[in-house]
CSV table of C-alpha atoms in Angstrom, one decimal:
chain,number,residue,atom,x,y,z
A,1,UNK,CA,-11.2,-19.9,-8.0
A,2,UNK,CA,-12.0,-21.7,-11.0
A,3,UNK,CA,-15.6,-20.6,-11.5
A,4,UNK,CA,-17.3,-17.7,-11.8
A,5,UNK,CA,-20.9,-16.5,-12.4
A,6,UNK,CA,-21.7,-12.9,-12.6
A,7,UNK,CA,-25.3,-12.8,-11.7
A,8,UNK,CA,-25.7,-9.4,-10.7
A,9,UNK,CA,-23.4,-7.8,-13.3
A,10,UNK,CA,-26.1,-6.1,-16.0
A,11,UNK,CA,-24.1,-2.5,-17.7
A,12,UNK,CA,-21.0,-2.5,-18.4
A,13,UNK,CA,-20.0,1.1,-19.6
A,14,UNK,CA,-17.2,3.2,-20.1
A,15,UNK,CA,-13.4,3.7,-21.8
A,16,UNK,CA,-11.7,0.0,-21.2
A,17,UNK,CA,-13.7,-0.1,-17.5
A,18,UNK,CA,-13.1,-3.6,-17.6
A,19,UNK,CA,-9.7,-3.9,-18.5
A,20,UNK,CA,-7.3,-6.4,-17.0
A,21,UNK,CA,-10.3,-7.6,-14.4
A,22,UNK,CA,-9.2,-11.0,-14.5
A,23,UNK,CA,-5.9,-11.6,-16.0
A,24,UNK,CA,-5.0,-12.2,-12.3
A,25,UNK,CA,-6.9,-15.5,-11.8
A,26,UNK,CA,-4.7,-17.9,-13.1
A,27,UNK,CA,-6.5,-21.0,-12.1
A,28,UNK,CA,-10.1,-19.3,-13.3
A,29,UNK,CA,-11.7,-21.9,-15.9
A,30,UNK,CA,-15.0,-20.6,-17.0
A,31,UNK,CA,-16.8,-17.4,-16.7
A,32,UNK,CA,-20.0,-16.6,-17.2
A,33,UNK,CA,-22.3,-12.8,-17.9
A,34,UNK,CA,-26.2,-13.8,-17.4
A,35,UNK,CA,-27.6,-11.0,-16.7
A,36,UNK,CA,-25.5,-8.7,-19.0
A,37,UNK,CA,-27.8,-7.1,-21.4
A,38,UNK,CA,-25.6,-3.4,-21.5
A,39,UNK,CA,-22.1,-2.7,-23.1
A,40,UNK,CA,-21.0,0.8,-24.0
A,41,UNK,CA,-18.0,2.9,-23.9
A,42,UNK,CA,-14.8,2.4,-25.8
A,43,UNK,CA,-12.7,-0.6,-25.4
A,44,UNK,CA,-15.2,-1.6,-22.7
A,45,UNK,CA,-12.9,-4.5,-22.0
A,46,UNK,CA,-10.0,-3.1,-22.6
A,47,UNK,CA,-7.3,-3.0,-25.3
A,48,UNK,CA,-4.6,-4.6,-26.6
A,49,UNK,CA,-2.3,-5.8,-23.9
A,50,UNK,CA,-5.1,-4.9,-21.0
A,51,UNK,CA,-7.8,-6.8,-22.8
A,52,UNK,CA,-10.2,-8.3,-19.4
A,53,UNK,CA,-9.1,-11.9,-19.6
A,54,UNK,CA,-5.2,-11.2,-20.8
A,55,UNK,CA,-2.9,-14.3,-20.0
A,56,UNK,CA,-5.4,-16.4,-18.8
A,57,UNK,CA,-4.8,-19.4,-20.2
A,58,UNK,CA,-6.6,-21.8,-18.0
A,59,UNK,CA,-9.8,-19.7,-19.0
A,60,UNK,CA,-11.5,-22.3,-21.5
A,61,UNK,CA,-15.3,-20.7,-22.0
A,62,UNK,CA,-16.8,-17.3,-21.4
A,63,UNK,CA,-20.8,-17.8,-21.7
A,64,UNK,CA,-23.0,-14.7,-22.7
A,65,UNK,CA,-26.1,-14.6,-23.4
A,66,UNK,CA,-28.0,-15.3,-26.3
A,67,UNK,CA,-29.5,-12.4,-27.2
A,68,UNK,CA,-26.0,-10.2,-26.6
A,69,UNK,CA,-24.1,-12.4,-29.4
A,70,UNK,CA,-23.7,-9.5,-32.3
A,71,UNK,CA,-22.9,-7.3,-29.5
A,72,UNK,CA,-19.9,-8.9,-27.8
A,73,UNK,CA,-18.9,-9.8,-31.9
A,74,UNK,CA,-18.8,-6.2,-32.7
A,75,UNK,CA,-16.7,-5.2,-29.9
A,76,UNK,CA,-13.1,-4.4,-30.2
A,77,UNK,CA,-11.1,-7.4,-29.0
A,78,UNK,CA,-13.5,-10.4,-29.7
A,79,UNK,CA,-11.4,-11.7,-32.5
A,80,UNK,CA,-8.6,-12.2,-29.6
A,81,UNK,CA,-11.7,-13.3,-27.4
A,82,UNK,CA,-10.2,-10.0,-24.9
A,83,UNK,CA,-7.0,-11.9,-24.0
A,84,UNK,CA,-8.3,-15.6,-23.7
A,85,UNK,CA,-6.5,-17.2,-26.1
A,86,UNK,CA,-7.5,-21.1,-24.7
A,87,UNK,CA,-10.9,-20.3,-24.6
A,88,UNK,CA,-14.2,-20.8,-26.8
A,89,UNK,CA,-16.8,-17.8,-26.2
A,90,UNK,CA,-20.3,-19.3,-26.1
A,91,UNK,CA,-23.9,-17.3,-26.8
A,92,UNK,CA,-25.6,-19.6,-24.6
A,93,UNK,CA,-27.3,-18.1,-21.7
């Protein structure tokens, strides 16, 4: 699995609800949110060692959309892109 698109995938809300979702995928290369327009919660994607992308190091972009930019910025974790370290986020969608 070395793509995925989250079509469906619009709220994301609650205390680190997405942590560790895909720190299993070790061959994943890009993932991307569409059709996420909702984030709430604390830590929604986790914390720390449990961040949603944690050792995934063939991950190389996460795509959000372009009007969510200051929001994914703002959250907790974006400055270690949530576990990512190869990757580039882009605020392109």
């Amino acid at each position: 699995l070395k793509t995925i698109l989250l079509l469906k995938l619009k709220k994301l809300s609650g205390t680190s609800v997405a942590s560790c979702m895909f720190s299993a995928l070790t061959s994943l290369e890009s993932l991307s949110f569409p059709s996420l327009v909702e984030i709430s919660g604390t830590n929604p994607f986790g914390a720390s060692n449990s961040y949603i992308f944690n050792n995934s190091k063939s991950l190389l972009s996460i795509h959000f959309r372009t009007d969510m930019q200051e929001t994914i910025e703002n959250l907790p974790g974006y400055s270690e892109k949530f576990g990512a370290t190869n990757a580039t986020i882009y605020f392109d969608l």
